[in-house]
């Protein structure tokens, strides 16, 4: 006799959630890295703070390096001192190591 599980009440054994389907799609078509990179750029204000994000002119990722162009020498210095913390926050946000180096332009 099968046990009744509240979470599986309406789900068949061959069905998967939308989240699982999207995850599988990203892996099968090898889009995971690009998706993670795009989500980092989109979440930059949330990750670094609105004050610094407002002074960020350009942000992009190439070859596991995060490039950030800022307009102020003070902000450049602040980011340089927080380099390791920023890399940690970004990688924690996506759940895997996407960024290995942080370059301030």
PDB file of N, CA and C in Angstrom:
ATOM      1  N   UNK A   1       0.832  -1.171   0.000  1.00  0.00           N
ATOM      2  CA  UNK A   1       0.000   0.000   0.000  1.00  0.00           C
ATOM      3  C   UNK A   1       0.885   1.245   0.000  1.00  0.00           C
ATOM      4  N   UNK A   2       0.566   2.233  -0.819  1.00  0.00           N
ATOM      5  CA  UNK A   2       1.320   3.466  -0.907  1.00  0.00           C
ATOM      6  C   UNK A   2       0.956   4.398   0.242  1.00  0.00           C
ATOM      7  N   UNK A   3       1.954   5.073   0.746  1.00  0.00           N
ATOM      8  CA  UNK A   3       1.707   6.051   1.792  1.00  0.00           C
ATOM      9  C   UNK A   3       1.292   7.366   1.156  1.00  0.00           C
ATOM     10  N   UNK A   4       0.393   8.034   1.794  1.00  0.00           N
ATOM     11  CA  UNK A   4      -0.084   9.320   1.313  1.00  0.00           C
ATOM     12  C   UNK A   4       0.879  10.405   1.777  1.00  0.00           C
ATOM     13  N   UNK A   5       1.403  11.149   0.828  1.00  0.00           N
ATOM     14  CA  UNK A   5       2.288  12.264   1.145  1.00  0.00           C
ATOM     15  C   UNK A   5       1.599  13.542   0.689  1.00  0.00           C
ATOM     16  N   UNK A   6       1.472  14.466   1.589  1.00  0.00           N
ATOM     17  CA  UNK A   6       0.765  15.716   1.304  1.00  0.00           C
ATOM     18  C   UNK A   6       1.369  16.473   0.125  1.00  0.00           C
ATOM     19  N   UNK A   7       2.718  16.494   0.022  1.00  0.00           N
ATOM     20  CA  UNK A   7       3.391  17.231  -1.048  1.00  0.00           C
ATOM     21  C   UNK A   7       3.209  16.568  -2.406  1.00  0.00           C
ATOM     22  N   UNK A   8       3.065  15.244  -2.423  1.00  0.00           N
ATOM     23  CA  UNK A   8       2.958  14.520  -3.686  1.00  0.00           C
ATOM     24  C   UNK A   8       1.516  14.176  -4.045  1.00  0.00           C
ATOM     25  N   UNK A   9       0.569  14.808  -3.401  1.00  0.00           N
ATOM     26  CA  UNK A   9      -0.833  14.458  -3.599  1.00  0.00           C
ATOM     27  C   UNK A   9      -1.279  14.648  -5.044  1.00  0.00           C
ATOM     28  N   UNK A  10      -0.767  15.665  -5.719  1.00  0.00           N
ATOM     29  CA  UNK A  10      -1.205  15.949  -7.079  1.00  0.00           C
ATOM     30  C   UNK A  10      -0.105  15.727  -8.114  1.00  0.00           C
ATOM     31  N   UNK A  11       0.994  15.145  -7.710  1.00  0.00           N
ATOM     32  CA  UNK A  11       2.131  14.983  -8.609  1.00  0.00           C
ATOM     33  C   UNK A  11       2.346  13.504  -8.922  1.00  0.00           C
ATOM     34  N   UNK A  12       2.471  13.191 -10.196  1.00  0.00           N
ATOM     35  CA  UNK A  12       2.803  11.834 -10.608  1.00  0.00           C
ATOM     36  C   UNK A  12       4.301  11.623 -10.467  1.00  0.00           C
ATOM     37  N   UNK A  13       4.728  10.403 -10.535  1.00  0.00           N
ATOM     38  CA  UNK A  13       6.145  10.093 -10.343  1.00  0.00           C
ATOM     39  C   UNK A  13       7.015  10.615 -11.482  1.00  0.00           C
ATOM     40  N   UNK A  14       6.470  10.795 -12.682  1.00  0.00           N
ATOM     41  CA  UNK A  14       7.268  11.257 -13.812  1.00  0.00           C
ATOM     42  C   UNK A  14       7.227  12.771 -14.000  1.00  0.00           C
ATOM     43  N   UNK A  15       6.529  13.471 -13.139  1.00  0.00           N
ATOM     44  CA  UNK A  15       6.444  14.919 -13.247  1.00  0.00           C
ATOM     45  C   UNK A  15       7.534  15.576 -12.410  1.00  0.00           C
ATOM     46  N   UNK A  16       8.005  16.733 -12.899  1.00  0.00           N
ATOM     47  CA  UNK A  16       9.014  17.485 -12.153  1.00  0.00           C
ATOM     48  C   UNK A  16       8.527  18.919 -11.999  1.00  0.00           C
ATOM     49  N   UNK A  17       9.126  19.613 -11.058  1.00  0.00           N
ATOM     50  CA  UNK A  17       8.722  20.998 -10.833  1.00  0.00           C
ATOM     51  C   UNK A  17       9.294  21.890 -11.933  1.00  0.00           C
ATOM     52  N   UNK A  18       8.788  23.096 -12.021  1.00  0.00           N
ATOM     53  CA  UNK A  18       9.279  24.047 -13.019  1.00  0.00           C
ATOM     54  C   UNK A  18      10.743  24.380 -12.747  1.00  0.00           C
ATOM     55  N   UNK A  19      11.087  24.528 -11.479  1.00  0.00           N
ATOM     56  CA  UNK A  19      12.477  24.827 -11.114  1.00  0.00           C
ATOM     57  C   UNK A  19      13.407  23.714 -11.587  1.00  0.00           C
ATOM     58  N   UNK A  20      13.021  22.474 -11.358  1.00  0.00           N
ATOM     59  CA  UNK A  20      13.842  21.349 -11.802  1.00  0.00           C
ATOM     60  C   UNK A  20      13.954  21.320 -13.326  1.00  0.00           C
ATOM     61  N   UNK A  21      12.874  21.649 -14.014  1.00  0.00           N
ATOM     62  CA  UNK A  21      12.892  21.662 -15.476  1.00  0.00           C
ATOM     63  C   UNK A  21      13.836  22.736 -16.012  1.00  0.00           C
ATOM     64  N   UNK A  22      13.791  23.924 -15.401  1.00  0.00           N
ATOM     65  CA  UNK A  22      14.676  25.011 -15.836  1.00  0.00           C
ATOM     66  C   UNK A  22      16.130  24.663 -15.550  1.00  0.00           C
ATOM     67  N   UNK A  23      16.402  24.092 -14.368  1.00  0.00           N
ATOM     68  CA  UNK A  23      17.761  23.685 -14.026  1.00  0.00           C
ATOM     69  C   UNK A  23      18.287  22.662 -15.035  1.00  0.00           C
ATOM     70  N   UNK A  24      17.460  21.702 -15.369  1.00  0.00           N
ATOM     71  CA  UNK A  24      17.853  20.673 -16.332  1.00  0.00           C
ATOM     72  C   UNK A  24      18.099  21.281 -17.715  1.00  0.00           C
ATOM     73  N   UNK A  25      17.242  22.201 -18.116  1.00  0.00           N
ATOM     74  CA  UNK A  25      17.391  22.878 -19.396  1.00  0.00           C
ATOM     75  C   UNK A  25      18.717  23.641 -19.469  1.00  0.00           C
ATOM     76  N   UNK A  26      19.042  24.366 -18.400  1.00  0.00           N
ATOM     77  CA  UNK A  26      20.297  25.126 -18.367  1.00  0.00           C
ATOM     78  C   UNK A  26      21.509  24.204 -18.465  1.00  0.00           C
ATOM     79  N   UNK A  27      21.431  23.056 -17.819  1.00  0.00           N
ATOM     80  CA  UNK A  27      22.550  22.121 -17.853  1.00  0.00           C
ATOM     81  C   UNK A  27      22.668  21.415 -19.203  1.00  0.00           C
ATOM     82  N   UNK A  28      21.555  20.980 -19.745  1.00  0.00           N
ATOM     83  CA  UNK A  28      21.576  20.249 -21.016  1.00  0.00           C
ATOM     84  C   UNK A  28      22.092  21.121 -22.157  1.00  0.00           C
ATOM     85  N   UNK A  29      21.661  22.366 -22.215  1.00  0.00           N
ATOM     86  CA  UNK A  29      22.071  23.253 -23.295  1.00  0.00           C
ATOM     87  C   UNK A  29      23.310  24.093 -22.948  1.00  0.00           C
ATOM     88  N   UNK A  30      23.950  23.752 -21.850  1.00  0.00           N
ATOM     89  CA  UNK A  30      25.186  24.407 -21.399  1.00  0.00           C
ATOM     90  C   UNK A  30      25.039  25.926 -21.292  1.00  0.00           C
ATOM     91  N   UNK A  31      23.943  26.343 -20.708  1.00  0.00           N
ATOM     92  CA  UNK A  31      23.658  27.765 -20.521  1.00  0.00           C
ATOM     93  C   UNK A  31      23.866  28.207 -19.084  1.00  0.00           C
ATOM     94  N   UNK A  32      24.221  27.290 -18.218  1.00  0.00           N
ATOM     95  CA  UNK A  32      24.339  27.587 -16.787  1.00  0.00           C
ATOM     96  C   UNK A  32      25.303  28.743 -16.521  1.00  0.00           C
ATOM     97  N   UNK A  33      26.491  28.699 -17.095  1.00  0.00           N
ATOM     98  CA  UNK A  33      27.505  29.720 -16.825  1.00  0.00           C
ATOM     99  C   UNK A  33      27.034  31.101 -17.276  1.00  0.00           C
ATOM    100  N   UNK A  34      26.494  31.178 -18.479  1.00  0.00           N
ATOM    101  CA  UNK A  34      26.011  32.453 -18.999  1.00  0.00           C
ATOM    102  C   UNK A  34      24.836  32.972 -18.169  1.00  0.00           C
ATOM    103  N   UNK A  35      23.965  32.078 -17.748  1.00  0.00           N
ATOM    104  CA  UNK A  35      22.838  32.457 -16.901  1.00  0.00           C
ATOM    105  C   UNK A  35      23.333  33.026 -15.573  1.00  0.00           C
ATOM    106  N   UNK A  36      24.307  32.355 -14.960  1.00  0.00           N
ATOM    107  CA  UNK A  36      24.864  32.835 -13.693  1.00  0.00           C
ATOM    108  C   UNK A  36      25.545  34.189 -13.866  1.00  0.00           C
ATOM    109  N   UNK A  37      26.282  34.361 -14.955  1.00  0.00           N
ATOM    110  CA  UNK A  37      26.955  35.635 -15.209  1.00  0.00           C
ATOM    111  C   UNK A  37      25.946  36.766 -15.379  1.00  0.00           C
ATOM    112  N   UNK A  38      24.890  36.517 -16.112  1.00  0.00           N
ATOM    113  CA  UNK A  38      23.861  37.521 -16.328  1.00  0.00           C
ATOM    114  C   UNK A  38      23.139  37.870 -15.027  1.00  0.00           C
ATOM    115  N   UNK A  39      22.907  36.867 -14.203  1.00  0.00           N
ATOM    116  CA  UNK A  39      22.229  37.139 -12.932  1.00  0.00           C
ATOM    117  C   UNK A  39      23.123  37.937 -11.986  1.00  0.00           C
ATOM    118  N   UNK A  40      24.438  37.759 -12.068  1.00  0.00           N
ATOM    119  CA  UNK A  40      25.365  38.551 -11.251  1.00  0.00           C
ATOM    120  C   UNK A  40      25.305  40.019 -11.665  1.00  0.00           C
ATOM    121  N   UNK A  41      25.348  40.267 -12.955  1.00  0.00           N
ATOM    122  CA  UNK A  41      25.296  41.649 -13.451  1.00  0.00           C
ATOM    123  C   UNK A  41      23.970  42.299 -13.048  1.00  0.00           C
ATOM    124  N   UNK A  42      22.883  41.554 -13.150  1.00  0.00           N
ATOM    125  CA  UNK A  42      21.575  42.102 -12.787  1.00  0.00           C
ATOM    126  C   UNK A  42      21.457  42.364 -11.284  1.00  0.00           C
ATOM    127  N   UNK A  43      22.115  41.558 -10.482  1.00  0.00           N
ATOM    128  CA  UNK A  43      22.012  41.688  -9.026  1.00  0.00           C
ATOM    129  C   UNK A  43      23.123  42.535  -8.429  1.00  0.00           C
ATOM    130  N   UNK A  44      23.928  43.190  -9.235  1.00  0.00           N
ATOM    131  CA  UNK A  44      25.049  43.985  -8.744  1.00  0.00           C
ATOM    132  C   UNK A  44      24.639  44.990  -7.662  1.00  0.00           C
ATOM    133  N   UNK A  45      23.573  45.772  -7.841  1.00  0.00           N
ATOM    134  CA  UNK A  45      23.182  46.719  -6.770  1.00  0.00           C
ATOM    135  C   UNK A  45      22.846  46.019  -5.455  1.00  0.00           C
ATOM    136  N   UNK A  46      22.225  44.873  -5.544  1.00  0.00           N
ATOM    137  CA  UNK A  46      21.870  44.112  -4.346  1.00  0.00           C
ATOM    138  C   UNK A  46      23.115  43.540  -3.665  1.00  0.00           C
ATOM    139  N   UNK A  47      24.080  43.108  -4.446  1.00  0.00           N
ATOM    140  CA  UNK A  47      25.288  42.487  -3.903  1.00  0.00           C
ATOM    141  C   UNK A  47      26.255  43.493  -3.289  1.00  0.00           C
ATOM    142  N   UNK A  48      26.389  44.645  -3.905  1.00  0.00           N
ATOM    143  CA  UNK A  48      27.430  45.601  -3.508  1.00  0.00           C
ATOM    144  C   UNK A  48      26.878  46.802  -2.760  1.00  0.00           C
ATOM    145  N   UNK A  49      25.615  47.061  -2.918  1.00  0.00           N
ATOM    146  CA  UNK A  49      25.010  48.227  -2.286  1.00  0.00           C
ATOM    147  C   UNK A  49      24.669  49.281  -3.324  1.00  0.00           C
ATOM    148  N   UNK A  50      23.609  49.988  -3.072  1.00  0.00           N
ATOM    149  CA  UNK A  50      23.099  50.961  -4.051  1.00  0.00           C
ATOM    150  C   UNK A  50      24.040  52.136  -4.264  1.00  0.00           C
ATOM    151  N   UNK A  51      24.724  52.586  -3.214  1.00  0.00           N
ATOM    152  CA  UNK A  51      25.618  53.749  -3.342  1.00  0.00           C
ATOM    153  C   UNK A  51      26.765  53.473  -4.319  1.00  0.00           C
ATOM    154  N   UNK A  52      27.382  52.334  -4.191  1.00  0.00           N
ATOM    155  CA  UNK A  52      28.488  51.988  -5.095  1.00  0.00           C
ATOM    156  C   UNK A  52      27.946  51.614  -6.473  1.00  0.00           C
ATOM    157  N   UNK A  53      26.820  50.923  -6.521  1.00  0.00           N
ATOM    158  CA  UNK A  53      26.226  50.529  -7.798  1.00  0.00           C
ATOM    159  C   UNK A  53      25.854  51.746  -8.641  1.00  0.00           C
ATOM    160  N   UNK A  54      25.436  52.838  -7.995  1.00  0.00           N
ATOM    161  CA  UNK A  54      25.097  54.058  -8.737  1.00  0.00           C
ATOM    162  C   UNK A  54      26.322  54.688  -9.383  1.00  0.00           C
ATOM    163  N   UNK A  55      27.493  54.434  -8.827  1.00  0.00           N
ATOM    164  CA  UNK A  55      28.724  54.994  -9.369  1.00  0.00           C
ATOM    165  C   UNK A  55      29.478  54.012 -10.260  1.00  0.00           C
ATOM    166  N   UNK A  56      28.868  52.871 -10.510  1.00  0.00           N
ATOM    167  CA  UNK A  56      29.455  51.882 -11.403  1.00  0.00           C
ATOM    168  C   UNK A  56      29.038  52.213 -12.829  1.00  0.00           C
ATOM    169  N   UNK A  57      30.025  52.396 -13.688  1.00  0.00           N
ATOM    170  CA  UNK A  57      29.729  52.746 -15.079  1.00  0.00           C
ATOM    171  C   UNK A  57      29.525  51.515 -15.946  1.00  0.00           C
ATOM    172  N   UNK A  58      30.302  50.474 -15.697  1.00  0.00           N
ATOM    173  CA  UNK A  58      30.228  49.281 -16.540  1.00  0.00           C
ATOM    174  C   UNK A  58      30.598  48.067 -15.707  1.00  0.00           C
ATOM    175  N   UNK A  59      29.924  46.944 -15.961  1.00  0.00           N
ATOM    176  CA  UNK A  59      30.241  45.686 -15.293  1.00  0.00           C
ATOM    177  C   UNK A  59      30.047  44.558 -16.296  1.00  0.00           C
ATOM    178  N   UNK A  60      31.054  43.688 -16.399  1.00  0.00           N
ATOM    179  CA  UNK A  60      30.938  42.533 -17.267  1.00  0.00           C
ATOM    180  C   UNK A  60      31.850  41.419 -16.774  1.00  0.00           C
ATOM    181  N   UNK A  61      31.614  40.218 -17.276  1.00  0.00           N
ATOM    182  CA  UNK A  61      32.375  39.047 -16.863  1.00  0.00           C
ATOM    183  C   UNK A  61      32.974  38.405 -18.102  1.00  0.00           C
ATOM    184  N   UNK A  62      34.260  38.099 -18.004  1.00  0.00           N
ATOM    185  CA  UNK A  62      34.952  37.427 -19.102  1.00  0.00           C
ATOM    186  C   UNK A  62      36.027  36.520 -18.507  1.00  0.00           C
ATOM    187  N   UNK A  63      36.035  35.260 -18.890  1.00  0.00           N
ATOM    188  CA  UNK A  63      37.030  34.276 -18.439  1.00  0.00           C
ATOM    189  C   UNK A  63      37.140  34.203 -16.918  1.00  0.00           C
ATOM    190  N   UNK A  64      36.008  34.099 -16.250  1.00  0.00           N
ATOM    191  CA  UNK A  64      35.926  33.997 -14.782  1.00  0.00           C
ATOM    192  C   UNK A  64      36.506  35.213 -14.057  1.00  0.00           C
ATOM    193  N   UNK A  65      36.542  36.337 -14.750  1.00  0.00           N
ATOM    194  CA  UNK A  65      36.994  37.591 -14.150  1.00  0.00           C
ATOM    195  C   UNK A  65      35.840  38.580 -14.201  1.00  0.00           C
ATOM    196  N   UNK A  66      35.598  39.239 -13.088  1.00  0.00           N
ATOM    197  CA  UNK A  66      34.570  40.267 -13.001  1.00  0.00           C
ATOM    198  C   UNK A  66      35.244  41.622 -13.191  1.00  0.00           C
ATOM    199  N   UNK A  67      34.870  42.319 -14.250  1.00  0.00           N
ATOM    200  CA  UNK A  67      35.427  43.632 -14.559  1.00  0.00           C
ATOM    201  C   UNK A  67      34.407  44.697 -14.173  1.00  0.00           C
ATOM    202  N   UNK A  68      34.869  45.690 -13.425  1.00  0.00           N
ATOM    203  CA  UNK A  68      33.992  46.773 -12.984  1.00  0.00           C
ATOM    204  C   UNK A  68      34.690  48.093 -13.256  1.00  0.00           C
ATOM    205  N   UNK A  69      33.996  48.987 -13.950  1.00  0.00           N
ATOM    206  CA  UNK A  69      34.512  50.333 -14.197  1.00  0.00           C
ATOM    207  C   UNK A  69      33.722  51.298 -13.324  1.00  0.00           C
ATOM    208  N   UNK A  70      34.460  52.060 -12.510  1.00  0.00           N
ATOM    209  CA  UNK A  70      33.817  53.038 -11.633  1.00  0.00           C
ATOM    210  C   UNK A  70      34.362  54.421 -11.935  1.00  0.00           C
ATOM    211  N   UNK A  71      33.613  55.447 -11.554  1.00  0.00           N
ATOM    212  CA  UNK A  71      33.967  56.818 -11.911  1.00  0.00           C
ATOM    213  C   UNK A  71      34.813  57.515 -10.852  1.00  0.00           C
ATOM    214  N   UNK A  72      34.918  56.967  -9.672  1.00  0.00           N
ATOM    215  CA  UNK A  72      35.561  57.659  -8.573  1.00  0.00           C
ATOM    216  C   UNK A  72      36.773  56.887  -8.053  1.00  0.00           C
ATOM    217  N   UNK A  73      37.847  57.616  -7.780  1.00  0.00           N
ATOM    218  CA  UNK A  73      39.042  57.004  -7.214  1.00  0.00           C
ATOM    219  C   UNK A  73      38.769  56.484  -5.806  1.00  0.00           C
ATOM    220  N   UNK A  74      37.919  57.160  -5.088  1.00  0.00           N
ATOM    221  CA  UNK A  74      37.563  56.725  -3.741  1.00  0.00           C
ATOM    222  C   UNK A  74      36.848  55.374  -3.788  1.00  0.00           C
ATOM    223  N   UNK A  75      35.925  55.231  -4.734  1.00  0.00           N
ATOM    224  CA  UNK A  75      35.196  53.972  -4.891  1.00  0.00           C
ATOM    225  C   UNK A  75      36.148  52.869  -5.347  1.00  0.00           C
ATOM    226  N   UNK A  76      37.079  53.189  -6.239  1.00  0.00           N
ATOM    227  CA  UNK A  76      38.077  52.206  -6.675  1.00  0.00           C
ATOM    228  C   UNK A  76      38.859  51.679  -5.486  1.00  0.00           C
ATOM    229  N   UNK A  77      39.284  52.578  -4.622  1.00  0.00           N
ATOM    230  CA  UNK A  77      40.038  52.187  -3.438  1.00  0.00           C
ATOM    231  C   UNK A  77      39.193  51.318  -2.506  1.00  0.00           C
ATOM    232  N   UNK A  78      37.949  51.702  -2.317  1.00  0.00           N
ATOM    233  CA  UNK A  78      37.028  50.940  -1.470  1.00  0.00           C
ATOM    234  C   UNK A  78      36.820  49.527  -2.013  1.00  0.00           C
ATOM    235  N   UNK A  79      36.613  49.419  -3.319  1.00  0.00           N
ATOM    236  CA  UNK A  79      36.422  48.111  -3.944  1.00  0.00           C
ATOM    237  C   UNK A  79      37.690  47.264  -3.863  1.00  0.00           C
ATOM    238  N   UNK A  80      38.842  47.893  -4.022  1.00  0.00           N
ATOM    239  CA  UNK A  80      40.107  47.164  -3.949  1.00  0.00           C
ATOM    240  C   UNK A  80      40.302  46.541  -2.567  1.00  0.00           C
ATOM    241  N   UNK A  81      39.907  47.269  -1.529  1.00  0.00           N
ATOM    242  CA  UNK A  81      40.046  46.739  -0.173  1.00  0.00           C
ATOM    243  C   UNK A  81      39.043  45.617   0.110  1.00  0.00           C
ATOM    244  N   UNK A  82      37.924  45.626  -0.603  1.00  0.00           N
ATOM    245  CA  UNK A  82      36.877  44.620  -0.395  1.00  0.00           C
ATOM    246  C   UNK A  82      36.923  43.498  -1.439  1.00  0.00           C
ATOM    247  N   UNK A  83      37.992  43.388  -2.176  1.00  0.00           N
ATOM    248  CA  UNK A  83      38.094  42.453  -3.306  1.00  0.00           C
ATOM    249  C   UNK A  83      37.663  41.026  -2.938  1.00  0.00           C
ATOM    250  N   UNK A  84      38.247  40.443  -1.917  1.00  0.00           N
ATOM    251  CA  UNK A  84      37.937  39.057  -1.522  1.00  0.00           C
ATOM    252  C   UNK A  84      36.485  38.918  -1.070  1.00  0.00           C
ATOM    253  N   UNK A  85      35.986  39.899  -0.343  1.00  0.00           N
ATOM    254  CA  UNK A  85      34.601  39.851   0.119  1.00  0.00           C
ATOM    255  C   UNK A  85      33.635  39.885  -1.059  1.00  0.00           C
ATOM    256  N   UNK A  86      33.941  40.696  -2.047  1.00  0.00           N
ATOM    257  CA  UNK A  86      33.073  40.809  -3.223  1.00  0.00           C
ATOM    258  C   UNK A  86      33.039  39.496  -3.989  1.00  0.00           C
ATOM    259  N   UNK A  87      34.203  38.887  -4.194  1.00  0.00           N
ATOM    260  CA  UNK A  87      34.256  37.596  -4.895  1.00  0.00           C
ATOM    261  C   UNK A  87      33.444  36.556  -4.123  1.00  0.00           C
ATOM    262  N   UNK A  88      33.585  36.557  -2.804  1.00  0.00           N
ATOM    263  CA  UNK A  88      32.825  35.623  -1.974  1.00  0.00           C
ATOM    264  C   UNK A  88      31.327  35.838  -2.063  1.00  0.00           C
ATOM    265  N   UNK A  89      30.891  37.090  -2.011  1.00  0.00           N
ATOM    266  CA  UNK A  89      29.459  37.410  -2.106  1.00  0.00           C
ATOM    267  C   UNK A  89      28.888  36.986  -3.445  1.00  0.00           C
ATOM    268  N   UNK A  90      29.618  37.288  -4.504  1.00  0.00           N
ATOM    269  CA  UNK A  90      29.131  36.971  -5.851  1.00  0.00           C
ATOM    270  C   UNK A  90      28.999  35.465  -6.033  1.00  0.00           C
ATOM    271  N   UNK A  91      30.013  34.718  -5.641  1.00  0.00           N
ATOM    272  CA  UNK A  91      29.965  33.261  -5.791  1.00  0.00           C
ATOM    273  C   UNK A  91      28.908  32.639  -4.880  1.00  0.00           C
ATOM    274  N   UNK A  92      28.721  33.199  -3.719  1.00  0.00           N
ATOM    275  CA  UNK A  92      27.683  32.711  -2.814  1.00  0.00           C
ATOM    276  C   UNK A  92      26.298  32.973  -3.397  1.00  0.00           C
ATOM    277  N   UNK A  93      26.140  34.095  -4.073  1.00  0.00           N
ATOM    278  CA  UNK A  93      24.856  34.457  -4.672  1.00  0.00           C
ATOM    279  C   UNK A  93      24.413  33.426  -5.710  1.00  0.00           C
ATOM    280  N   UNK A  94      25.346  32.964  -6.546  1.00  0.00           N
ATOM    281  CA  UNK A  94      24.985  32.000  -7.585  1.00  0.00           C
ATOM    282  C   UNK A  94      25.115  30.554  -7.104  1.00  0.00           C
ATOM    283  N   UNK A  95      25.768  30.341  -5.986  1.00  0.00           N
ATOM    284  CA  UNK A  95      25.849  28.992  -5.435  1.00  0.00           C
ATOM    285  C   UNK A  95      26.986  28.153  -5.964  1.00  0.00           C
ATOM    286  N   UNK A  96      27.883  28.732  -6.706  1.00  0.00           N
ATOM    287  CA  UNK A  96      29.058  28.015  -7.211  1.00  0.00           C
ATOM    288  C   UNK A  96      30.121  29.026  -7.583  1.00  0.00           C
ATOM    289  N   UNK A  97      31.323  28.537  -7.877  1.00  0.00           N
ATOM    290  CA  UNK A  97      32.422  29.437  -8.211  1.00  0.00           C
ATOM    291  C   UNK A  97      32.298  29.859  -9.678  1.00  0.00           C
ATOM    292  N   UNK A  98      31.923  31.093  -9.881  1.00  0.00           N
ATOM    293  CA  UNK A  98      31.793  31.667 -11.219  1.00  0.00           C
ATOM    294  C   UNK A  98      32.875  32.713 -11.432  1.00  0.00           C
ATOM    295  N   UNK A  99      33.249  33.413 -10.363  1.00  0.00           N
ATOM    296  CA  UNK A  99      34.236  34.482 -10.402  1.00  0.00           C
ATOM    297  C   UNK A  99      35.461  34.064  -9.606  1.00  0.00           C
ATOM    298  N   UNK A 100      36.626  34.151 -10.244  1.00  0.00           N
ATOM    299  CA  UNK A 100      37.877  33.843  -9.548  1.00  0.00           C
ATOM    300  C   UNK A 100      38.722  35.076  -9.333  1.00  0.00           C
ATOM    301  N   UNK A 101      38.481  36.124 -10.132  1.00  0.00           N
ATOM    302  CA  UNK A 101      39.285  37.336 -10.040  1.00  0.00           C
ATOM    303  C   UNK A 101      38.379  38.543 -10.199  1.00  0.00           C
ATOM    304  N   UNK A 102      38.748  39.636  -9.541  1.00  0.00           N
ATOM    305  CA  UNK A 102      37.972  40.878  -9.571  1.00  0.00           C
ATOM    306  C   UNK A 102      38.884  41.987 -10.065  1.00  0.00           C
ATOM    307  N   UNK A 103      38.541  42.613 -11.190  1.00  0.00           N
ATOM    308  CA  UNK A 103      39.382  43.639 -11.801  1.00  0.00           C
ATOM    309  C   UNK A 103      38.616  44.964 -11.784  1.00  0.00           C
ATOM    310  N   UNK A 104      39.277  45.994 -11.255  1.00  0.00           N
ATOM    311  CA  UNK A 104      38.665  47.320 -11.196  1.00  0.00           C
ATOM    312  C   UNK A 104      39.295  48.173 -12.286  1.00  0.00           C
ATOM    313  N   UNK A 105      38.471  48.722 -13.142  1.00  0.00           N
ATOM    314  CA  UNK A 105      38.942  49.542 -14.260  1.00  0.00           C
ATOM    315  C   UNK A 105      38.780  51.016 -13.960  1.00  0.00           C
TER     316      UNK A 105
END
